[in-house]
Short mmCIF file of N, CA and C in Angstrom, two decimals:
data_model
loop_
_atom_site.label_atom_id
_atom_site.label_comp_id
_atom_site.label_asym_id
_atom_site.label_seq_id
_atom_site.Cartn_x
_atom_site.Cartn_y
_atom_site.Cartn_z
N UNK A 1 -119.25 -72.77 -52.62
CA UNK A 1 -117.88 -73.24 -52.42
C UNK A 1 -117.33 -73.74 -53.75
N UNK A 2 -115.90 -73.55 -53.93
CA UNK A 2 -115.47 -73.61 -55.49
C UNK A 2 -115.49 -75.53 -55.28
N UNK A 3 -115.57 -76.16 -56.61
CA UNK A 3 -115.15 -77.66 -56.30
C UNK A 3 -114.80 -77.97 -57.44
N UNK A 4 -113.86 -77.13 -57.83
CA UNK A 4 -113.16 -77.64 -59.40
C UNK A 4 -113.52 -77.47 -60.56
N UNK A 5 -112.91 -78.20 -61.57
CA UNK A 5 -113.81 -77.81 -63.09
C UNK A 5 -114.62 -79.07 -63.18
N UNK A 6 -115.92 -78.29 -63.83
CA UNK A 6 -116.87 -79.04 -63.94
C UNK A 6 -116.75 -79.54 -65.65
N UNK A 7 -117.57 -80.73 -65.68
CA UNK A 7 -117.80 -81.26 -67.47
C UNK A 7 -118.99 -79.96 -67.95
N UNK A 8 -118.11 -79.40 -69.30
CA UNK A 8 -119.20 -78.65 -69.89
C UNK A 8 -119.83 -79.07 -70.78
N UNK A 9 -120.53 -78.13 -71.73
CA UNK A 9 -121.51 -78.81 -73.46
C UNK A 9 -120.39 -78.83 -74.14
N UNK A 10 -120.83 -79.44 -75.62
CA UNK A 10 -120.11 -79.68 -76.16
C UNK A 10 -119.94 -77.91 -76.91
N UNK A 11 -118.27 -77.98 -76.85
CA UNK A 11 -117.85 -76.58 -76.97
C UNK A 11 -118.10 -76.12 -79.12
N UNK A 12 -118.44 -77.12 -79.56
CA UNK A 12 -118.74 -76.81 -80.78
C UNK A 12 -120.46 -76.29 -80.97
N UNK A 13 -121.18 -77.35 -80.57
CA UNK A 13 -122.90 -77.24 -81.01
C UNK A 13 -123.31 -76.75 -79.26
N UNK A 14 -122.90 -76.96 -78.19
CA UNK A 14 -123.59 -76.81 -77.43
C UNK A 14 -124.25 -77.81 -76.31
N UNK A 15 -124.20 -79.05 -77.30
CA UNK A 15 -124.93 -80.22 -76.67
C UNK A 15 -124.48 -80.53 -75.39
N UNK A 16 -125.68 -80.68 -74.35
CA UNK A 16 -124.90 -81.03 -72.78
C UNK A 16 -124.30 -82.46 -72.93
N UNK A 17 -125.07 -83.54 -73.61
CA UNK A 17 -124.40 -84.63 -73.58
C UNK A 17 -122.48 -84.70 -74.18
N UNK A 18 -122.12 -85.42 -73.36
CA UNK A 18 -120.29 -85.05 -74.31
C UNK A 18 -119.89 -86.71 -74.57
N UNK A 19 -119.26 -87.11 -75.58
CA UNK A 19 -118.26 -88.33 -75.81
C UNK A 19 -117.04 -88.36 -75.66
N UNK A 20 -116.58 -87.11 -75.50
CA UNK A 20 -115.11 -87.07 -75.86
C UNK A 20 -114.42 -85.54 -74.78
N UNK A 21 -113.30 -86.01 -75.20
CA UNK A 21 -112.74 -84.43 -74.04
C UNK A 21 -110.86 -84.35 -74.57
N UNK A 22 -110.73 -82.89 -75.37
CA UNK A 22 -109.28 -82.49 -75.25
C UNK A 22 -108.87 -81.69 -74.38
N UNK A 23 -107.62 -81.21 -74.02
CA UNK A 23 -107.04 -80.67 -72.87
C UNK A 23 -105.92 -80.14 -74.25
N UNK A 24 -106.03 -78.93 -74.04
CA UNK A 24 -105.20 -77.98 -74.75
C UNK A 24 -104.15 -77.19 -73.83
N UNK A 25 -103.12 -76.43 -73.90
CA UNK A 25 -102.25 -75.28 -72.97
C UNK A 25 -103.16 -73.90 -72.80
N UNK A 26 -103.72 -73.33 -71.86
CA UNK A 26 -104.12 -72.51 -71.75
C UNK A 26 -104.41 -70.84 -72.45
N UNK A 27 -102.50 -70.89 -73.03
CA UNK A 27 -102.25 -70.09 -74.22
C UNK A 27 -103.10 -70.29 -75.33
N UNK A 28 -103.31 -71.75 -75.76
CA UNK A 28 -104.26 -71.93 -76.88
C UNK A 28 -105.61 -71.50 -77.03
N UNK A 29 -105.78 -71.08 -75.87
CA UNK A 29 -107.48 -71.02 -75.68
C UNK A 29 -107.80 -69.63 -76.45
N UNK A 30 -106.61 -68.74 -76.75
CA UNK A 30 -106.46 -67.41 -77.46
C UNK A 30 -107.39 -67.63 -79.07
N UNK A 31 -106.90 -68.66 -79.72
CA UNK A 31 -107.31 -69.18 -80.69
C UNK A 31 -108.65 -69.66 -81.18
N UNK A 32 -109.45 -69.63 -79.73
CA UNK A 32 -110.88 -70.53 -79.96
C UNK A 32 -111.86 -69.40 -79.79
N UNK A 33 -113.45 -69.12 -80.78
CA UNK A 33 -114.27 -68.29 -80.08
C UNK A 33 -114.81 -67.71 -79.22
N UNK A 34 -114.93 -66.30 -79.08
CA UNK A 34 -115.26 -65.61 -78.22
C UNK A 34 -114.40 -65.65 -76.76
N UNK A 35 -112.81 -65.66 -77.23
CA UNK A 35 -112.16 -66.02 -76.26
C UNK A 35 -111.47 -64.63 -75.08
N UNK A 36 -111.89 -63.34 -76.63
CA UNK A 36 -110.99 -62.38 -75.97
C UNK A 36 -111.22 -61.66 -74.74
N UNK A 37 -112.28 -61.89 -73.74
CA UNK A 37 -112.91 -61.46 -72.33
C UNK A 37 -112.26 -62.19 -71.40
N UNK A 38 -111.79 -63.74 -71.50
CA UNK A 38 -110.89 -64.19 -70.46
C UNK A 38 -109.23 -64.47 -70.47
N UNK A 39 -108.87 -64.20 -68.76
CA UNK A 39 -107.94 -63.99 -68.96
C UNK A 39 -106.96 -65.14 -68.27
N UNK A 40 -106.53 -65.67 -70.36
CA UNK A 40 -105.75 -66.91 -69.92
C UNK A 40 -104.79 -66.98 -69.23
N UNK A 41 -103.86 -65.78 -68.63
CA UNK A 41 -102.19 -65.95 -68.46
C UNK A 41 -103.21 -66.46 -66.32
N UNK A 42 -104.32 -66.10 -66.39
CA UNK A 42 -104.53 -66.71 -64.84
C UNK A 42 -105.31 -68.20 -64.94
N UNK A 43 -105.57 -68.74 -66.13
CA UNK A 43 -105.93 -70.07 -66.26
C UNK A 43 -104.73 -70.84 -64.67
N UNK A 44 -105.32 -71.89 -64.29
CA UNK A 44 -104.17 -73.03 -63.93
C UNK A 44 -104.47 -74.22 -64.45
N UNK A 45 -103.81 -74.50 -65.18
CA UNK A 45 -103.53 -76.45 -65.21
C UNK A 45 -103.67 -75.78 -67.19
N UNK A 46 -104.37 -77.11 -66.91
CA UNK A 46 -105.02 -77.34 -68.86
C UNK A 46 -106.47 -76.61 -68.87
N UNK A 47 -106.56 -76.55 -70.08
CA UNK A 47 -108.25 -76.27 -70.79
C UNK A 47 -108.32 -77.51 -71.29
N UNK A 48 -109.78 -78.01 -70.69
CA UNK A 48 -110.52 -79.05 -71.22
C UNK A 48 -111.67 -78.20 -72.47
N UNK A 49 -111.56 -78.81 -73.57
CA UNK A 49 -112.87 -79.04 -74.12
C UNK A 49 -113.73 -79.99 -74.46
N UNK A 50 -115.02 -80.37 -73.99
CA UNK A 50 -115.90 -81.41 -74.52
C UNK A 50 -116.65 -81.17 -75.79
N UNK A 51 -116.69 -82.83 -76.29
CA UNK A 51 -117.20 -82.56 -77.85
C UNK A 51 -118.33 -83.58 -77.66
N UNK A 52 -119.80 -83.54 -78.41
CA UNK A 52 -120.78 -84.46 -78.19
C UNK A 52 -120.42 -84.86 -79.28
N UNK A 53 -121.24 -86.51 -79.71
CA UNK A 53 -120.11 -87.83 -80.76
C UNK A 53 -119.94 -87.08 -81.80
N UNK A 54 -121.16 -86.35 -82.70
CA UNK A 54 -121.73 -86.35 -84.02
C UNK A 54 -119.98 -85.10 -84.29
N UNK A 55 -120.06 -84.01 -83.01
CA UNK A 55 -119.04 -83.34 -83.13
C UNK A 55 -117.75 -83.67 -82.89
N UNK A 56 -117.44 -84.84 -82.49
CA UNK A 56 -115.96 -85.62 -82.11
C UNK A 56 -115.70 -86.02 -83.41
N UNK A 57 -116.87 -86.76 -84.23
CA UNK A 57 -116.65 -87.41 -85.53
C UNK A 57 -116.35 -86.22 -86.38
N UNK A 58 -116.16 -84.98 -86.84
CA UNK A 58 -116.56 -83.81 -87.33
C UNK A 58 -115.10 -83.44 -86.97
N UNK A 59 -114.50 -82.97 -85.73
CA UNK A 59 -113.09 -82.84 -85.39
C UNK A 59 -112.25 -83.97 -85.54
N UNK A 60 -112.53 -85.07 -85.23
CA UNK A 60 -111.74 -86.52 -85.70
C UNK A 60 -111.44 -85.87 -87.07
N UNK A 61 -112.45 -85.99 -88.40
CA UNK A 61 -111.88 -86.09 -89.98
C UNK A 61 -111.15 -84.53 -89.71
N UNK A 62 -111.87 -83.43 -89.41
CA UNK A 62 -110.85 -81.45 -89.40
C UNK A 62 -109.32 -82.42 -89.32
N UNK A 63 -109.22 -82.81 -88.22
CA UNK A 63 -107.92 -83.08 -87.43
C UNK A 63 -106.71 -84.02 -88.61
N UNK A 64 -107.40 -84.97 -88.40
CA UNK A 64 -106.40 -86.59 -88.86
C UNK A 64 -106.81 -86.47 -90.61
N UNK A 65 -108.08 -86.18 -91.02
CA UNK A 65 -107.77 -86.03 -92.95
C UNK A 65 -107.62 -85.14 -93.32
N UNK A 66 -108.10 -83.77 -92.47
CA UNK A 66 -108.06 -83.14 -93.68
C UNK A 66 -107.22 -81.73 -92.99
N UNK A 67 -106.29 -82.12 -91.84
CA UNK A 67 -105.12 -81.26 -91.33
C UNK A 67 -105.56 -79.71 -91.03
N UNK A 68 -106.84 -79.71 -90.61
CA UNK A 68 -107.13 -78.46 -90.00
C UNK A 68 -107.11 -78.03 -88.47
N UNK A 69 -106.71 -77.08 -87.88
CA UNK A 69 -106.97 -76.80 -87.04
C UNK A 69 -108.02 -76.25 -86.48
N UNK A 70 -108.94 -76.58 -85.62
CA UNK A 70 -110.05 -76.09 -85.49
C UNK A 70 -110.68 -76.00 -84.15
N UNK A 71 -109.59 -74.56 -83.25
CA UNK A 71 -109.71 -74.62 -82.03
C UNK A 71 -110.66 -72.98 -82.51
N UNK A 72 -110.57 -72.64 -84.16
CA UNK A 72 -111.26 -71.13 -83.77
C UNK A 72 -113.08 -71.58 -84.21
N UNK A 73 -113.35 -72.83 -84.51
CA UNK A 73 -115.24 -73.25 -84.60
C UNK A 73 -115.41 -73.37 -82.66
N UNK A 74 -114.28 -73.99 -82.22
CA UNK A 74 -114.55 -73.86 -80.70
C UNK A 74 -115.24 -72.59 -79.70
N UNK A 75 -115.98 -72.43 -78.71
CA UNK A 75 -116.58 -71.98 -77.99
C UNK A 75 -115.86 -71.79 -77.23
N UNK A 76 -114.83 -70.73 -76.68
CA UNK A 76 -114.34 -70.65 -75.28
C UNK A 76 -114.91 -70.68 -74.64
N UNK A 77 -116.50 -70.03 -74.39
CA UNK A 77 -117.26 -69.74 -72.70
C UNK A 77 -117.89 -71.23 -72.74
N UNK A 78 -117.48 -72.33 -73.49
CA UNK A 78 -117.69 -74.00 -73.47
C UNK A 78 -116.81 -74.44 -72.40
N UNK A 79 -115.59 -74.15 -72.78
CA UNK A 79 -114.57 -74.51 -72.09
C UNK A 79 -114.66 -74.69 -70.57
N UNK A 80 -113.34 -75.58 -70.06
CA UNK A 80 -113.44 -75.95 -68.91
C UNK A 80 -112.19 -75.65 -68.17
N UNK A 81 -112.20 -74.56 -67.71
CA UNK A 81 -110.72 -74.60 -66.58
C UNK A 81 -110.74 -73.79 -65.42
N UNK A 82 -110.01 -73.52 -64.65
CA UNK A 82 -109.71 -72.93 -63.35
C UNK A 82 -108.87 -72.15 -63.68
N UNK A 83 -109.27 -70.94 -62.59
CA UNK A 83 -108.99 -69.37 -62.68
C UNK A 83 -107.88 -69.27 -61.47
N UNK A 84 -107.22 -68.36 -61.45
CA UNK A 84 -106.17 -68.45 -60.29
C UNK A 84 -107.22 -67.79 -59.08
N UNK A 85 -107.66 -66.90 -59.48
CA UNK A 85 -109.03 -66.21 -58.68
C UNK A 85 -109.85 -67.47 -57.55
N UNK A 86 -110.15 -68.54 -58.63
CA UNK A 86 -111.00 -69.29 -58.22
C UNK A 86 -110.29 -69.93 -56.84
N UNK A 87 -108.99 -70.34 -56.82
CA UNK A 87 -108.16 -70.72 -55.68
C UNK A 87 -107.41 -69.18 -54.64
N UNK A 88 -107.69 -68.24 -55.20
CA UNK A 88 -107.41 -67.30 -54.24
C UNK A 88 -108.62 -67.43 -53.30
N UNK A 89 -110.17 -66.96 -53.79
CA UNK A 89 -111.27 -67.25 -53.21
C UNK A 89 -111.24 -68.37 -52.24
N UNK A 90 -110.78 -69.75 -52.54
CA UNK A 90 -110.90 -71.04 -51.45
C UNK A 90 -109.99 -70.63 -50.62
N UNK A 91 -108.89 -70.53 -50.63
CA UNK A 91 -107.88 -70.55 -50.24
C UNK A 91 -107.63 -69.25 -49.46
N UNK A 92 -108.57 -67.97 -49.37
CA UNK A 92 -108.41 -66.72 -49.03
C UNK A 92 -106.72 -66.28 -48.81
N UNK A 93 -106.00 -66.15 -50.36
CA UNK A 93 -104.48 -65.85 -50.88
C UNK A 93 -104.50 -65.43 -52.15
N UNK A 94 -103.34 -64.46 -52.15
CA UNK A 94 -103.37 -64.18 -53.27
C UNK A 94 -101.82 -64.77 -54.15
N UNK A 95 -102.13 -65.44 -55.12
CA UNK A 95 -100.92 -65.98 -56.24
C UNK A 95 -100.28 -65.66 -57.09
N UNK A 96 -99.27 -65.68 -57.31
CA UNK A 96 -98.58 -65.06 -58.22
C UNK A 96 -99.40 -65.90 -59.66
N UNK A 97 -98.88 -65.45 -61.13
CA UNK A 97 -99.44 -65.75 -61.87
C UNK A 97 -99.03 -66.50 -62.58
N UNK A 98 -99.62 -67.82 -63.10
CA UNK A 98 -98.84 -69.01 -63.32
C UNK A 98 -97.95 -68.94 -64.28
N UNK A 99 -97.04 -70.02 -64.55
CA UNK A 99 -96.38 -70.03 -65.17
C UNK A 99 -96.27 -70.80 -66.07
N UNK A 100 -97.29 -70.85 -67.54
CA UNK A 100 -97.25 -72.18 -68.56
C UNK A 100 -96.13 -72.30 -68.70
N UNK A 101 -95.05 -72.50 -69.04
CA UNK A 101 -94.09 -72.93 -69.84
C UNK A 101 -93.70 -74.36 -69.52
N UNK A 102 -94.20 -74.77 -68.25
CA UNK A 102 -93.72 -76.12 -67.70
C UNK A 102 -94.25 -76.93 -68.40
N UNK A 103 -95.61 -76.27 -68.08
CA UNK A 103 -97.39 -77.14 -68.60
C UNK A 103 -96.97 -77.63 -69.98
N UNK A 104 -96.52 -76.38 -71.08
CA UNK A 104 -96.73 -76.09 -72.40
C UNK A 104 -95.74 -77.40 -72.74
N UNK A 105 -94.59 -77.22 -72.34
CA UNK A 105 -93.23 -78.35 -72.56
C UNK A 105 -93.52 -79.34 -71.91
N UNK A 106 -94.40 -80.02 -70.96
CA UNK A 106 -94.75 -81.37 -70.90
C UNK A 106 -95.81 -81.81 -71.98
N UNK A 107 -97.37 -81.05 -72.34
CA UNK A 107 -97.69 -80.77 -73.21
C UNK A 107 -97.47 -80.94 -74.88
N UNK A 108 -96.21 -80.61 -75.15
CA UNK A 108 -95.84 -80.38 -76.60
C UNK A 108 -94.66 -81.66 -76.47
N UNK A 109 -94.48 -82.55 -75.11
CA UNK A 109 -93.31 -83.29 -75.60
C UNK A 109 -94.26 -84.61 -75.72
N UNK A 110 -95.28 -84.90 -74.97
CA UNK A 110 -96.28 -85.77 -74.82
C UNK A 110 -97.11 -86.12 -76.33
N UNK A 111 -97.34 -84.82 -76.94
CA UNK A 111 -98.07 -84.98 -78.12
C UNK A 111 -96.91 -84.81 -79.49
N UNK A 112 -95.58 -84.61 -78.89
CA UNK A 112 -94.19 -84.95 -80.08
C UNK A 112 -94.44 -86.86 -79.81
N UNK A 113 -94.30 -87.02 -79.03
CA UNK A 113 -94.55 -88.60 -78.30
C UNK A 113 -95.68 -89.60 -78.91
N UNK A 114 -96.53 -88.66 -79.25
CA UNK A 114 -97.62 -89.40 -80.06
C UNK A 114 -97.72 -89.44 -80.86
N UNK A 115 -97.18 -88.27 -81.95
CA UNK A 115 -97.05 -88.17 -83.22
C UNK A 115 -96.33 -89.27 -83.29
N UNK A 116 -95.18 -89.18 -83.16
CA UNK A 116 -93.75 -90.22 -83.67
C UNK A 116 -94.22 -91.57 -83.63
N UNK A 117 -95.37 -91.87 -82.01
CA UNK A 117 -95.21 -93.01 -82.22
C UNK A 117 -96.63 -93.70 -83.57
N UNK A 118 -97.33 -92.64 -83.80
CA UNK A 118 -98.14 -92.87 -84.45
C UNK A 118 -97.54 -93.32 -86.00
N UNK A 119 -96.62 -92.40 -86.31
CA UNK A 119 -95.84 -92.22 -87.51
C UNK A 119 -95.02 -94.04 -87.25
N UNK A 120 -94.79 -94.72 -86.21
CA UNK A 120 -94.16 -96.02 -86.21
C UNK A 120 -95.09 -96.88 -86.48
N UNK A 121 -96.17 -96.79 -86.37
CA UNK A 121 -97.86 -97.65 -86.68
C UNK A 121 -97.62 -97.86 -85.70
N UNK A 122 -97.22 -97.50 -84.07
CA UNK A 122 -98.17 -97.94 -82.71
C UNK A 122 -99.30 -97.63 -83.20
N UNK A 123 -100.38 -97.76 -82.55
CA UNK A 123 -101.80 -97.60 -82.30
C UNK A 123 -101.78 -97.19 -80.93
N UNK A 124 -102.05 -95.56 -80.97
CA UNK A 124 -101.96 -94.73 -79.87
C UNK A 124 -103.32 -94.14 -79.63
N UNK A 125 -104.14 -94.36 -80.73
CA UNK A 125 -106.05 -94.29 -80.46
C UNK A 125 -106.10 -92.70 -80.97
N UNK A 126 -107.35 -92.29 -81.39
CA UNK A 126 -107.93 -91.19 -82.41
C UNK A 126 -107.62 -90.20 -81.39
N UNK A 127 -108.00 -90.51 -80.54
CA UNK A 127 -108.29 -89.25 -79.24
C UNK A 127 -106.72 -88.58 -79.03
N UNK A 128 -106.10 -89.76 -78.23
CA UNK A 128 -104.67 -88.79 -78.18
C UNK A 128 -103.74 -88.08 -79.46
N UNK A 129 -104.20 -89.16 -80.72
CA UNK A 129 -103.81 -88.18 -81.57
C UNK A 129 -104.24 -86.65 -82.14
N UNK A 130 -105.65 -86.89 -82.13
CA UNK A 130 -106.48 -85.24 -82.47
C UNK A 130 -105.60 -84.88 -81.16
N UNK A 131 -105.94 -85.04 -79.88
CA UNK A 131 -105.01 -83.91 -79.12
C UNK A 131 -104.04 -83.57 -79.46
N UNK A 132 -103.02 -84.89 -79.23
CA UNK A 132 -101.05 -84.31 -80.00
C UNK A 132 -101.11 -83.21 -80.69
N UNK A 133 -101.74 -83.37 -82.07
CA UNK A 133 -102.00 -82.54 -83.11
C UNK A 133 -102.33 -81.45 -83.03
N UNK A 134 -103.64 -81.16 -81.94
CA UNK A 134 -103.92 -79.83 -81.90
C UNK A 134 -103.27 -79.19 -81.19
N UNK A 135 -102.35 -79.89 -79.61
CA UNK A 135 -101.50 -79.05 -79.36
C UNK A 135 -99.95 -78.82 -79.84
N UNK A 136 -100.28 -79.37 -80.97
CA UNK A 136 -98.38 -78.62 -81.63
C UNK A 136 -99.15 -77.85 -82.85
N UNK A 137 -100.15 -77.89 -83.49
CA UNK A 137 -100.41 -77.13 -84.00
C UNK A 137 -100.85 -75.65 -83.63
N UNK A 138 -101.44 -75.63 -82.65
CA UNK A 138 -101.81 -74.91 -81.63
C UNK A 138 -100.57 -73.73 -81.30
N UNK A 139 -99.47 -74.49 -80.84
CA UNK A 139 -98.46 -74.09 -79.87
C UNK A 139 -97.21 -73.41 -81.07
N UNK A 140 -97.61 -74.09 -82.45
CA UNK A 140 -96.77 -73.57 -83.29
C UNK A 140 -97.02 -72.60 -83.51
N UNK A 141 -98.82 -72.23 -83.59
CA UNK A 141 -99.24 -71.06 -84.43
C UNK A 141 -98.80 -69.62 -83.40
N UNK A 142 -99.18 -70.53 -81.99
CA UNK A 142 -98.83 -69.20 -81.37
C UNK A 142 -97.25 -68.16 -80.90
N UNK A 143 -96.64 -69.46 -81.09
CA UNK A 143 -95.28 -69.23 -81.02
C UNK A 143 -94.80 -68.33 -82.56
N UNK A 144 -95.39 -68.56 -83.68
CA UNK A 144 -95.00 -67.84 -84.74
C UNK A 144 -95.68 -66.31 -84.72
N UNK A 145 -96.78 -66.39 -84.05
CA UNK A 145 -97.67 -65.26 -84.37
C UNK A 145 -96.61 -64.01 -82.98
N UNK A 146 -96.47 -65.11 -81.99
CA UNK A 146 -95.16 -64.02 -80.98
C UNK A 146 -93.85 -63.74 -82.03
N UNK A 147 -93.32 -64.62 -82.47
CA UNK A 147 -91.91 -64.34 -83.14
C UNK A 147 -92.42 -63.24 -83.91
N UNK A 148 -93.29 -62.86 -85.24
CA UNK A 148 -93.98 -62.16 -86.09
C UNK A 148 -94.25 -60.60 -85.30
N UNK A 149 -94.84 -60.53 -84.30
CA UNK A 149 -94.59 -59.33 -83.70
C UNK A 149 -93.76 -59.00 -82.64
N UNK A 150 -92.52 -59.47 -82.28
CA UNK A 150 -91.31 -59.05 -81.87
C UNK A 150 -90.42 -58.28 -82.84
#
């Protein structure tokens, strides 16, 4: 019986133990290793990825010093999300196919939200910022790489 997404290893080394957890737009998951066998446009919700510490500390400095993006050292078959499949199966129905754009624009306004307020010296904590970050970096790259082949 399906019962949701489960906590995976850490999507960098592997490690089952995890410290930490981002939630990216599903589109992004295009970007991370060994991603090209699944098929994101039937993801629902977010992609979680878990990171064990030694690798949180490792994406913490990529992220906040030294402005890298680094969803392609990531492991997609790490990753954590739900398939539209997976709720056709419970649910014995079939769904139309989701629709990020809602996700993506709550998503990208949440982590505009954190930037800014980070940029005011709130103290909005490491975690939501590496996220913010990776999803507008994320969401930029992919949005340019669509404009680029139109």
């Amino acid at each position: 019986m399906y019962t949701g997404k489960t906590e995976k290893p850490c999507c960098l080394c592997g490690e089952p133990e995890t410290a930490a957890r981002i939630d990216i737009p599903p589109r992004a998951l295009q970007l991370c290793k060994h991603s090209d066998p699944i098929a994101w446009q039937d993801i629902v919700g977010e992609v979680s990825l878990y990171l064990c510490e030694d690798d949180w500390e490792l994406l913490e400095e990529l992220v906040l010093e030294i402005g890298v993006l680094p969803l392609s050292r990531c492991n997609a078959a790490r990753a954590s999300f739900d398939l539209r499949e997976d709720f056709e199966a419970l649910l014995n129905d079939v769904r139309d196919e989701p629709d990020h754009q809602p996700l993506e624009a709550e998503m990208r306004a949440d982590a505009e939200a954190a930037v800014d307020a980070a940029r005011r010296g709130e103290n909005v904590g490491p975690q939501r910022l590496v996220q913010a970050r990776i999803v507008r970096w994320a969401l930029d790259e992919l949005d340019a790489a669509r404009a680029d082949s139109d």
